PDB file of C-alpha atoms in Angstrom:
ATOM      1  CA  MET A   1     -12.778 -54.247  75.239  1.00 64.00           C
ATOM      2  CA  ALA A   2     -14.616 -53.567  72.156  1.00 79.00           C
ATOM      3  CA  ALA A   3     -11.956 -50.547  71.240  1.00 78.00           C
ATOM      4  CA  ILE A   4      -9.265 -53.376  71.683  1.00 78.00           C
ATOM      5  CA  VAL A   5     -10.962 -55.804  69.418  1.00 81.00           C
ATOM      6  CA  PHE A   6     -11.867 -52.933  66.734  1.00 92.00           C
ATOM      7  CA  ALA A   7      -8.156 -51.730  66.699  1.00 86.00           C
ATOM      8  CA  LEU A   8      -6.693 -55.042  66.562  1.00 83.00           C
ATOM      9  CA  LEU A   9      -8.853 -56.157  63.728  1.00 92.00           C
ATOM     10  CA  SER A  10      -7.970 -52.682  62.039  1.00 93.00           C
ATOM     11  CA  ALA A  11      -4.255 -53.691  62.488  1.00 86.00           C
ATOM     12  CA  ALA A  12      -4.990 -56.784  60.734  1.00 87.00           C
ATOM     13  CA  LEU A  13      -6.513 -55.162  57.603  1.00 93.00           C
ATOM     14  CA  TYR A  14      -4.318 -52.221  57.572  1.00 86.00           C
ATOM     15  CA  GLY A  15      -1.266 -54.656  57.405  1.00 84.00           C
ATOM     16  CA  SER A  16      -2.754 -56.850  54.750  1.00 90.00           C
ATOM     17  CA  ALA A  17      -3.767 -53.957  52.642  1.00 88.00           C
ATOM     18  CA  ASP A  18       0.009 -52.475  52.990  1.00 79.00           C
ATOM     19  CA  PHE A  19       1.310 -55.608  51.690  1.00 86.00           C
ATOM     20  CA  LEU A  20      -0.945 -55.645  48.782  1.00 87.00           C
ATOM     21  CA  GLY A  21      -0.208 -52.017  47.966  1.00 80.00           C
ATOM     22  CA  GLY A  22       3.400 -52.733  48.260  1.00 77.00           C
ATOM     23  CA  LEU A  23       3.375 -55.738  45.635  1.00 82.00           C
ATOM     24  CA  ALA A  24       1.516 -53.494  43.130  1.00 82.00           C
ATOM     25  CA  SER A  25       3.875 -50.473  43.667  1.00 72.00           C
ATOM     26  CA  ARG A  26       6.808 -52.851  42.919  1.00 76.00           C
ATOM     27  CA  ARG A  27       5.217 -53.344  39.470  1.00 76.00           C
ATOM     28  CA  SER A  28       3.731 -50.254  38.803  1.00 76.00           C
ATOM     29  CA  SER A  29       4.144 -46.445  39.632  1.00 76.00           C
ATOM     30  CA  VAL A  30       2.926 -45.616  43.219  1.00 75.00           C
ATOM     31  CA  MET A  31       0.714 -42.931  42.319  1.00 81.00           C
ATOM     32  CA  PRO A  32      -1.826 -44.661  40.322  1.00 82.00           C
ATOM     33  CA  VAL A  33      -1.797 -47.581  42.639  1.00 82.00           C
ATOM     34  CA  MET A  34      -2.480 -44.950  45.438  1.00 82.00           C
ATOM     35  CA  ILE A  35      -5.206 -43.168  43.357  1.00 88.00           C
ATOM     36  CA  PHE A  36      -7.184 -46.230  42.099  1.00 88.00           C
ATOM     37  CA  SER A  37      -6.968 -48.004  45.742  1.00 88.00           C
ATOM     38  CA  GLN A  38      -8.367 -44.796  47.296  1.00 89.00           C
ATOM     39  CA  LEU A  39     -10.940 -44.746  44.681  1.00 93.00           C
ATOM     40  CA  ALA A  40     -11.900 -48.411  45.086  1.00 92.00           C
ATOM     41  CA  GLY A  41     -12.333 -47.730  48.996  1.00 93.00           C
ATOM     42  CA  LEU A  42     -14.400 -44.823  48.365  1.00 95.00           C
ATOM     43  CA  VAL A  43     -16.679 -47.011  45.994  1.00 95.00           C
ATOM     44  CA  MET A  44     -16.964 -49.563  48.800  1.00 94.00           C
ATOM     45  CA  LEU A  45     -17.818 -47.057  51.458  1.00 95.00           C
ATOM     46  CA  LEU A  46     -20.647 -45.504  49.431  1.00 95.00           C
ATOM     47  CA  LEU A  47     -21.942 -49.027  48.773  1.00 94.00           C
ATOM     48  CA  VAL A  48     -22.334 -49.827  52.208  1.00 92.00           C
ATOM     49  CA  LEU A  49     -23.517 -46.603  53.783  1.00 93.00           C
ATOM     50  CA  PRO A  50     -27.166 -46.823  52.680  1.00 91.00           C
ATOM     51  CA  PHE A  51     -27.406 -49.930  54.742  1.00 90.00           C
ATOM     52  CA  LEU A  52     -26.225 -48.317  57.995  1.00 88.00           C
ATOM     53  CA  PRO A  53     -28.306 -46.422  60.456  1.00 86.00           C
ATOM     54  CA  ALA A  54     -28.816 -42.684  59.706  1.00 85.00           C
ATOM     55  CA  ALA A  55     -25.911 -40.204  60.733  1.00 88.00           C
ATOM     56  CA  SER A  56     -25.761 -36.469  61.115  1.00 90.00           C
ATOM     57  CA  ALA A  57     -22.251 -35.329  60.599  1.00 92.00           C
ATOM     58  CA  THR A  58     -21.662 -31.106  61.292  1.00 94.00           C
ATOM     59  CA  GLY A  59     -19.016 -29.084  59.016  1.00 95.00           C
ATOM     60  CA  ALA A  60     -16.518 -29.756  61.709  1.00 95.00           C
ATOM     61  CA  ASP A  61     -16.670 -33.290  61.360  1.00 96.00           C
ATOM     62  CA  PHE A  62     -16.442 -33.395  57.697  1.00 96.00           C
ATOM     63  CA  ALA A  63     -13.349 -30.881  58.080  1.00 97.00           C
ATOM     64  CA  TRP A  64     -11.552 -33.130  60.394  1.00 96.00           C
ATOM     65  CA  GLY A  65     -12.294 -36.118  58.122  1.00 96.00           C
ATOM     66  CA  ALA A  66     -10.713 -34.007  55.225  1.00 97.00           C
ATOM     67  CA  VAL A  67      -7.570 -33.384  57.284  1.00 97.00           C
ATOM     68  CA  ALA A  68      -7.388 -37.006  58.257  1.00 96.00           C
ATOM     69  CA  GLY A  69      -7.927 -38.119  54.620  1.00 94.00           C
ATOM     70  CA  ALA A  70      -5.220 -35.664  53.130  1.00 95.00           C
ATOM     71  CA  ALA A  71      -2.771 -36.693  55.682  1.00 95.00           C
ATOM     72  CA  LEU A  72      -3.643 -40.456  55.125  1.00 88.00           C
ATOM     73  CA  GLY A  73      -3.473 -40.077  51.430  1.00 85.00           C
ATOM     74  CA  ILE A  74       0.044 -38.523  51.201  1.00 89.00           C
ATOM     75  CA  GLY A  75       1.242 -40.596  54.166  1.00 88.00           C
ATOM     76  CA  LEU A  76       0.148 -43.743  52.385  1.00 78.00           C
ATOM     77  CA  MET A  77       1.553 -42.612  49.027  1.00 78.00           C
ATOM     78  CA  LEU A  78       4.984 -42.291  50.965  1.00 84.00           C
ATOM     79  CA  LEU A  79       4.538 -45.683  52.610  1.00 77.00           C
ATOM     80  CA  TYR A  80       3.950 -47.339  49.482  1.00 73.00           C
ATOM     81  CA  GLN A  81       6.928 -45.723  47.839  1.00 75.00           C
ATOM     82  CA  GLY A  82       8.964 -46.946  50.893  1.00 78.00           C
ATOM     83  CA  LEU A  83       7.459 -50.391  50.347  1.00 68.00           C
ATOM     84  CA  ALA A  84       8.326 -50.360  46.639  1.00 69.00           C
ATOM     85  CA  THR A  85      12.015 -49.179  47.200  1.00 73.00           C
ATOM     86  CA  GLY A  86      13.074 -50.735  50.594  1.00 70.00           C
ATOM     87  CA  LYS A  87      12.433 -53.869  52.381  1.00 70.00           C
ATOM     88  CA  MET A  88       8.651 -54.454  53.696  1.00 63.00           C
ATOM     89  CA  SER A  89       9.990 -55.932  57.049  1.00 63.00           C
ATOM     90  CA  VAL A  90      11.760 -52.416  57.728  1.00 71.00           C
ATOM     91  CA  VAL A  91       9.492 -49.906  56.122  1.00 76.00           C
ATOM     92  CA  ALA A  92       6.262 -50.946  57.556  1.00 71.00           C
ATOM     93  CA  PRO A  93       7.523 -51.090  61.343  1.00 73.00           C
ATOM     94  CA  VAL A  94       9.285 -47.963  61.188  1.00 78.00           C
ATOM     95  CA  THR A  95       6.275 -45.970  59.877  1.00 80.00           C
ATOM     96  CA  ALA A  96       3.896 -47.749  62.528  1.00 78.00           C
ATOM     97  CA  VAL A  97       5.959 -46.566  65.706  1.00 79.00           C
ATOM     98  CA  LEU A  98       6.635 -42.955  64.512  1.00 86.00           C
ATOM     99  CA  ALA A  99       2.789 -42.959  63.981  1.00 88.00           C
ATOM    100  CA  VAL A 100       2.274 -44.119  67.513  1.00 81.00           C
ATOM    101  CA  VAL A 101       4.552 -41.509  68.977  1.00 83.00           C
ATOM    102  CA  VAL A 102       2.784 -38.562  67.089  1.00 90.00           C
ATOM    103  CA  SER A 103      -0.592 -40.159  68.192  1.00 88.00           C
ATOM    104  CA  ALA A 104       0.786 -40.212  71.678  1.00 81.00           C
ATOM    105  CA  VAL A 105       1.525 -36.623  71.860  1.00 85.00           C
ATOM    106  CA  ALA A 106      -1.626 -35.726  70.410  1.00 89.00           C
ATOM    107  CA  GLY A 107      -3.467 -37.742  72.876  1.00 86.00           C
ATOM    108  CA  MET A 108      -1.656 -35.702  75.544  1.00 81.00           C
ATOM    109  CA  VAL A 109      -2.757 -32.573  74.101  1.00 87.00           C
ATOM    110  CA  ILE A 110      -6.499 -33.488  74.160  1.00 86.00           C
ATOM    111  CA  GLY A 111      -6.536 -35.055  77.518  1.00 81.00           C
ATOM    112  CA  ASP A 112      -5.004 -38.412  77.507  1.00 75.00           C
ATOM    113  CA  ARG A 113      -2.426 -38.786  80.463  1.00 75.00           C
ATOM    114  CA  LEU A 114       0.553 -41.172  79.609  1.00 67.00           C
ATOM    115  CA  SER A 115       2.074 -43.167  82.682  1.00 74.00           C
ATOM    116  CA  VAL A 116       5.562 -43.934  83.364  1.00 82.00           C
ATOM    117  CA  SER A 117       5.064 -47.114  81.229  1.00 79.00           C
ATOM    118  CA  ALA A 118       3.821 -45.285  78.223  1.00 68.00           C
ATOM    119  CA  PHE A 119       6.719 -42.840  78.361  1.00 72.00           C
ATOM    120  CA  ALA A 120       8.811 -46.044  78.287  1.00 80.00           C
ATOM    121  CA  GLY A 121       7.138 -47.155  75.317  1.00 73.00           C
ATOM    122  CA  VAL A 122       7.750 -44.003  73.347  1.00 66.00           C
ATOM    123  CA  ALA A 123      11.518 -44.312  74.002  1.00 72.00           C
ATOM    124  CA  LEU A 124      11.568 -47.816  72.964  1.00 79.00           C
ATOM    125  CA  ALA A 125       9.499 -47.073  69.799  1.00 69.00           C
ATOM    126  CA  MET A 126      12.286 -44.288  69.054  1.00 64.00           C
ATOM    127  CA  MET A 127      14.810 -47.166  69.600  1.00 75.00           C
ATOM    128  CA  ALA A 128      13.011 -49.283  67.633  1.00 72.00           C
ATOM    129  CA  ILE A 129      13.112 -46.934  64.673  1.00 58.00           C
ATOM    130  CA  THR A 130      17.040 -46.825  64.768  1.00 61.00           C
ATOM    131  CA  LEU A 131      17.503 -50.519  65.114  1.00 70.00           C
ATOM    132  CA  ILE A 132      14.913 -51.763  62.222  1.00 63.00           C
ATOM    133  CA  SER A 133      16.703 -49.037  59.857  1.00 53.00           C
ATOM    134  CA  GLN A 134      19.847 -50.898  59.996  1.00 57.00           C
ATOM    135  CA  ASP A 135      19.363 -53.434  57.118  1.00 50.00           C
ATOM    136  CA  GLY A 136      23.160 -53.278  55.962  1.00 53.00           C
ATOM    137  CA  THR A 137      22.704 -50.947  52.880  1.00 49.00           C
ATOM    138  CA  ARG A 138      23.738 -47.841  52.191  1.00 47.00           C
ATOM    139  CA  GLU A 139      23.052 -45.202  49.359  1.00 43.00           C
ATOM    140  CA  LYS A 140      25.989 -45.372  46.922  1.00 42.00           C
ATOM    141  CA  ALA A 141      25.645 -41.807  46.328  1.00 39.00           C
ATOM    142  CA  ASN A 142      26.727 -41.135  49.884  1.00 43.00           C
ATOM    143  CA  ALA A 143      29.501 -43.607  49.963  1.00 36.00           C
ATOM    144  CA  GLY A 144      28.468 -45.617  52.913  1.00 38.00           C
ATOM    145  CA  CYS A 145      26.827 -42.725  54.906  1.00 36.00           C
ATOM    146  CA  GLY A 146      23.234 -43.126  53.526  1.00 38.00           C
ATOM    147  CA  THR A 147      20.085 -44.185  55.120  1.00 53.00           C
ATOM    148  CA  ALA A 148      18.260 -47.454  54.431  1.00 59.00           C
ATOM    149  CA  PRO A 149      16.216 -47.673  51.215  1.00 59.00           C
ATOM    150  CA  GLY A 150      12.555 -46.356  51.990  1.00 74.00           C
ATOM    151  CA  LEU A 151      13.394 -45.012  55.248  1.00 78.00           C
ATOM    152  CA  ALA A 152      13.023 -41.279  54.589  1.00 82.00           C
ATOM    153  CA  ALA A 153       9.506 -41.999  52.995  1.00 84.00           C
ATOM    154  CA  ALA A 154       8.772 -44.449  56.189  1.00 85.00           C
ATOM    155  CA  LEU A 155       9.603 -41.407  58.556  1.00 87.00           C
ATOM    156  CA  SER A 156       7.509 -38.986  56.563  1.00 90.00           C
ATOM    157  CA  ALA A 157       4.528 -41.455  56.381  1.00 90.00           C
ATOM    158  CA  GLY A 158       4.723 -42.117  60.235  1.00 90.00           C
ATOM    159  CA  VAL A 159       4.273 -38.335  60.722  1.00 93.00           C
ATOM    160  CA  LEU A 160       1.173 -38.151  58.539  1.00 95.00           C
ATOM    161  CA  ILE A 161      -0.451 -41.374  59.778  1.00 91.00           C
ATOM    162  CA  GLY A 162      -0.054 -40.211  63.047  1.00 94.00           C
ATOM    163  CA  VAL A 163      -1.979 -36.750  62.004  1.00 95.00           C
ATOM    164  CA  PHE A 164      -4.797 -39.203  60.343  1.00 94.00           C
ATOM    165  CA  PHE A 165      -5.217 -41.011  63.739  1.00 94.00           C
ATOM    166  CA  ALA A 166      -5.331 -37.700  65.685  1.00 94.00           C
ATOM    167  CA  ALA A 167      -7.707 -35.927  63.484  1.00 95.00           C
ATOM    168  CA  LEU A 168     -10.310 -38.924  62.967  1.00 95.00           C
ATOM    169  CA  LYS A 169     -10.540 -39.085  66.871  1.00 93.00           C
ATOM    170  CA  GLN A 170     -12.072 -35.515  66.673  1.00 94.00           C
ATOM    171  CA  THR A 171     -15.099 -36.563  64.725  1.00 95.00           C
ATOM    172  CA  SER A 172     -18.268 -36.894  66.663  1.00 94.00           C
ATOM    173  CA  PRO A 173     -19.983 -40.394  67.349  1.00 93.00           C
ATOM    174  CA  ALA A 174     -23.195 -39.126  65.742  1.00 93.00           C
ATOM    175  CA  SER A 175     -21.562 -38.670  62.397  1.00 94.00           C
ATOM    176  CA  GLY A 176     -21.313 -42.276  61.725  1.00 93.00           C
ATOM    177  CA  LEU A 177     -19.134 -43.049  58.770  1.00 95.00           C
ATOM    178  CA  LEU A 178     -19.635 -39.816  57.105  1.00 95.00           C
ATOM    179  CA  PRO A 179     -16.177 -38.218  58.024  1.00 96.00           C
ATOM    180  CA  LEU A 180     -14.706 -41.346  56.019  1.00 96.00           C
ATOM    181  CA  VAL A 181     -16.415 -39.827  52.841  1.00 96.00           C
ATOM    182  CA  SER A 182     -14.718 -36.524  53.152  1.00 96.00           C
ATOM    183  CA  ALA A 183     -11.600 -38.218  54.136  1.00 96.00           C
ATOM    184  CA  ARG A 184     -11.563 -40.430  50.999  1.00 95.00           C
ATOM    185  CA  LEU A 185     -12.484 -37.484  48.960  1.00 96.00           C
ATOM    186  CA  ALA A 186      -9.644 -35.098  50.268  1.00 96.00           C
ATOM    187  CA  ALA A 187      -7.155 -38.098  49.880  1.00 94.00           C
ATOM    188  CA  LEU A 188      -8.064 -38.231  46.274  1.00 94.00           C
ATOM    189  CA  VAL A 189      -7.835 -34.443  45.767  1.00 94.00           C
ATOM    190  CA  ALA A 190      -4.457 -34.313  47.327  1.00 92.00           C
ATOM    191  CA  LEU A 191      -3.061 -37.233  45.367  1.00 90.00           C
ATOM    192  CA  GLY A 192      -4.461 -35.921  42.377  1.00 90.00           C
ATOM    193  CA  ALA A 193      -2.571 -32.723  42.934  1.00 90.00           C
ATOM    194  CA  VAL A 194       0.632 -34.568  43.393  1.00 85.00           C
ATOM    195  CA  ALA A 195       0.154 -36.545  40.449  1.00 86.00           C
ATOM    196  CA  LEU A 196      -0.628 -33.319  38.350  1.00 87.00           C
ATOM    197  CA  TRP A 197       2.965 -32.206  39.401  1.00 85.00           C
ATOM    198  CA  ARG A 198       4.862 -35.416  39.278  1.00 77.00           C
ATOM    199  CA  ARG A 199       3.307 -36.628  35.855  1.00 80.00           C
ATOM    200  CA  PRO A 200       3.720 -40.295  36.685  1.00 73.00           C
ATOM    201  CA  PRO A 201       3.040 -42.903  34.192  1.00 71.00           C
ATOM    202  CA  TRP A 202      -0.591 -44.303  34.402  1.00 73.00           C
ATOM    203  CA  ARG A 203      -0.162 -47.921  32.801  1.00 74.00           C
ATOM    204  CA  ILE A 204      -1.578 -50.589  35.210  1.00 76.00           C
ATOM    205  CA  GLY A 205      -1.241 -54.349  34.099  1.00 74.00           C
ATOM    206  CA  ARG A 206      -4.544 -56.291  34.336  1.00 77.00           C
ATOM    207  CA  ASP A 207      -2.931 -58.489  36.757  1.00 77.00           C
ATOM    208  CA  LEU A 208      -2.564 -55.726  39.271  1.00 82.00           C
ATOM    209  CA  VAL A 209      -6.229 -54.656  39.337  1.00 85.00           C
ATOM    210  CA  TRP A 210      -7.207 -57.248  41.866  1.00 87.00           C
ATOM    211  CA  LEU A 211      -4.205 -56.288  44.307  1.00 87.00           C
ATOM    212  CA  ILE A 212      -5.399 -52.431  43.982  1.00 89.00           C
ATOM    213  CA  VAL A 213      -9.044 -53.407  44.432  1.00 91.00           C
ATOM    214  CA  ALA A 214      -8.559 -55.564  47.208  1.00 92.00           C
ATOM    215  CA  GLY A 215      -6.159 -53.406  49.012  1.00 90.00           C
ATOM    216  CA  GLY A 216      -8.481 -50.273  48.704  1.00 91.00           C
ATOM    217  CA  ALA A 217     -11.329 -52.450  50.170  1.00 93.00           C
ATOM    218  CA  LEU A 218      -9.304 -53.696  52.963  1.00 94.00           C
ATOM    219  CA  ASP A 219      -7.758 -50.225  53.672  1.00 91.00           C
ATOM    220  CA  ILE A 220     -11.370 -48.602  53.925  1.00 93.00           C
ATOM    221  CA  PHE A 221     -12.675 -51.355  56.217  1.00 94.00           C
ATOM    222  CA  ALA A 222      -9.715 -50.763  58.265  1.00 94.00           C
ATOM    223  CA  ASN A 223     -10.563 -47.227  58.598  1.00 94.00           C
ATOM    224  CA  VAL A 224     -14.168 -47.745  59.806  1.00 95.00           C
ATOM    225  CA  LEU A 225     -12.737 -50.172  62.419  1.00 96.00           C
ATOM    226  CA  TYR A 226     -10.216 -47.770  63.786  1.00 95.00           C
ATOM    227  CA  LEU A 227     -12.817 -45.020  63.706  1.00 95.00           C
ATOM    228  CA  LEU A 228     -14.975 -47.241  65.743  1.00 94.00           C
ATOM    229  CA  ALA A 229     -12.103 -48.041  68.166  1.00 93.00           C
ATOM    230  CA  THR A 230     -11.537 -44.128  68.722  1.00 92.00           C
ATOM    231  CA  ARG A 231     -15.034 -43.688  69.792  1.00 91.00           C
ATOM    232  CA  GLU A 232     -14.805 -46.789  72.224  1.00 88.00           C
ATOM    233  CA  GLY A 233     -11.464 -45.817  74.083  1.00 83.00           C
ATOM    234  CA  MET A 234      -8.859 -43.302  74.286  1.00 84.00           C
ATOM    235  CA  LEU A 235      -6.901 -42.209  71.196  1.00 89.00           C
ATOM    236  CA  THR A 236      -3.333 -43.365  72.384  1.00 82.00           C
ATOM    237  CA  ILE A 237      -4.788 -46.842  72.961  1.00 80.00           C
ATOM    238  CA  ALA A 238      -6.691 -47.219  69.637  1.00 85.00           C
ATOM    239  CA  ALA A 239      -3.754 -45.591  67.504  1.00 87.00           C
ATOM    240  CA  THR A 240      -1.089 -47.936  69.432  1.00 81.00           C
ATOM    241  CA  LEU A 241      -2.873 -51.068  69.106  1.00 80.00           C
ATOM    242  CA  THR A 242      -3.888 -50.325  65.334  1.00 84.00           C
ATOM    243  CA  SER A 243      -0.208 -49.669  64.779  1.00 80.00           C
ATOM    244  CA  LEU A 244       0.527 -53.223  65.245  1.00 77.00           C
ATOM    245  CA  TYR A 245      -0.446 -53.468  61.721  1.00 78.00           C
ATOM    246  CA  PRO A 246       3.360 -54.098  60.605  1.00 73.00           C
ATOM    247  CA  ALA A 247       2.802 -57.696  62.056  1.00 72.00           C
ATOM    248  CA  SER A 248       0.625 -59.127  59.236  1.00 77.00           C
ATOM    249  CA  THR A 249       2.759 -57.118  56.621  1.00 75.00           C
ATOM    250  CA  ILE A 250       5.766 -58.759  57.806  1.00 72.00           C
ATOM    251  CA  LEU A 251       4.204 -62.059  58.222  1.00 75.00           C
ATOM    252  CA  LEU A 252       2.628 -62.002  54.530  1.00 81.00           C
ATOM    253  CA  ALA A 253       6.009 -60.635  53.247  1.00 77.00           C
ATOM    254  CA  ARG A 254       8.158 -63.832  55.039  1.00 75.00           C
ATOM    255  CA  LEU A 255       5.459 -66.269  53.622  1.00 79.00           C
ATOM    256  CA  VAL A 256       4.862 -65.044  50.121  1.00 84.00           C
ATOM    257  CA  LEU A 257       8.332 -63.155  49.319  1.00 78.00           C
ATOM    258  CA  GLY A 258      10.682 -65.159  51.688  1.00 78.00           C
ATOM    259  CA  GLU A 259      11.862 -61.990  53.290  1.00 73.00           C
ATOM    260  CA  ARG A 260      14.304 -62.615  56.378  1.00 72.00           C
ATOM    261  CA  GLN A 261      15.243 -60.027  59.009  1.00 66.00           C
ATOM    262  CA  ARG A 262      18.928 -59.554  60.301  1.00 69.00           C
ATOM    263  CA  ARG A 263      19.159 -59.896  64.225  1.00 78.00           C
ATOM    264  CA  ILE A 264      19.407 -56.351  64.965  1.00 75.00           C
ATOM    265  CA  GLN A 265      16.070 -55.990  63.100  1.00 69.00           C
ATOM    266  CA  ILE A 266      14.644 -58.569  64.997  1.00 78.00           C
ATOM    267  CA  VAL A 267      15.721 -56.883  68.280  1.00 84.00           C
ATOM    268  CA  GLY A 268      14.106 -53.633  66.875  1.00 74.00           C
ATOM    269  CA  LEU A 269      10.860 -55.387  66.162  1.00 74.00           C
ATOM    270  CA  ALA A 270      11.044 -56.741  69.627  1.00 83.00           C
ATOM    271  CA  CYS A 271      11.380 -53.259  70.996  1.00 81.00           C
ATOM    272  CA  ALA A 272       8.585 -51.973  68.802  1.00 74.00           C
ATOM    273  CA  GLY A 273       6.123 -54.533  70.011  1.00 77.00           C
ATOM    274  CA  LEU A 274       7.052 -54.000  73.607  1.00 84.00           C
ATOM    275  CA  GLY A 275       6.964 -50.221  73.134  1.00 71.00           C
ATOM    276  CA  VAL A 276       3.513 -50.596  71.436  1.00 72.00           C
ATOM    277  CA  VAL A 277       2.257 -52.880  74.518  1.00 77.00           C
ATOM    278  CA  LEU A 278       3.662 -50.312  77.094  1.00 78.00           C
ATOM    279  CA  LEU A 279       2.169 -47.341  75.109  1.00 60.00           C
ATOM    280  CA  GLY A 280      -1.208 -49.204  75.057  1.00 63.00           C
ATOM    281  CA  ALA A 281      -0.896 -49.979  78.875  1.00 69.00           C
ATOM    282  CA  GLY A 282      -0.423 -46.264  79.570  1.00 58.00           C
TER     283      GLY A 282
END
């Protein structure tokens, strides 16, 4: 029961963080938004650690944390890029269901055994990716044969976030939250390397600072809750329930931005929801 509660709370915070990150990315370059958001989360984590029980992490714990952080850092960069260029109500669910598929496969490798219902959930998740991406737009350069805006970024982000889910599961309970420190540092290094290559503009308006800081804080606490969920239950269940985060992203996008979904997207969202439930049940 604790794993379910932790995972659902994590989902709510992840979705809210993605919404704030998407808003900031629409008014600034994605890269500085990501880097400063990750930095804000790291500061929050370091402020909290001294008040927690002592933990002992091994080199393997820090290594798995670093793998998770690098994957999440690049994955979130791609996700925010997708949120900035496409509809939030499309990009967020596509990323989530693909992350579930990757996590389910990783779970099977480390010992999770999926039932028939779980395999059905994987199939529904893949169907949802196809349906949700049908937003009626096409890339002009491809003369009607392109993909929905932000879809390529969403697919890549989904794989990397799935890697994050799986890697963080490998850390030991005795390590406490310490693997999240190496995760944040690795994310900053990975994003910094990409920034040096892309050389994006770094100007950020003062009105965006609160969005970035709030998004970073929500994201790191979502990380904490997910880590706790993986230590209380199976990877497949923790990752699946955490991947319900698009629900809060879509709710906020509808309430704040007035985004509407087409019928086929609503069907896709229903498939995604049912797929997530079936995966969790398995």
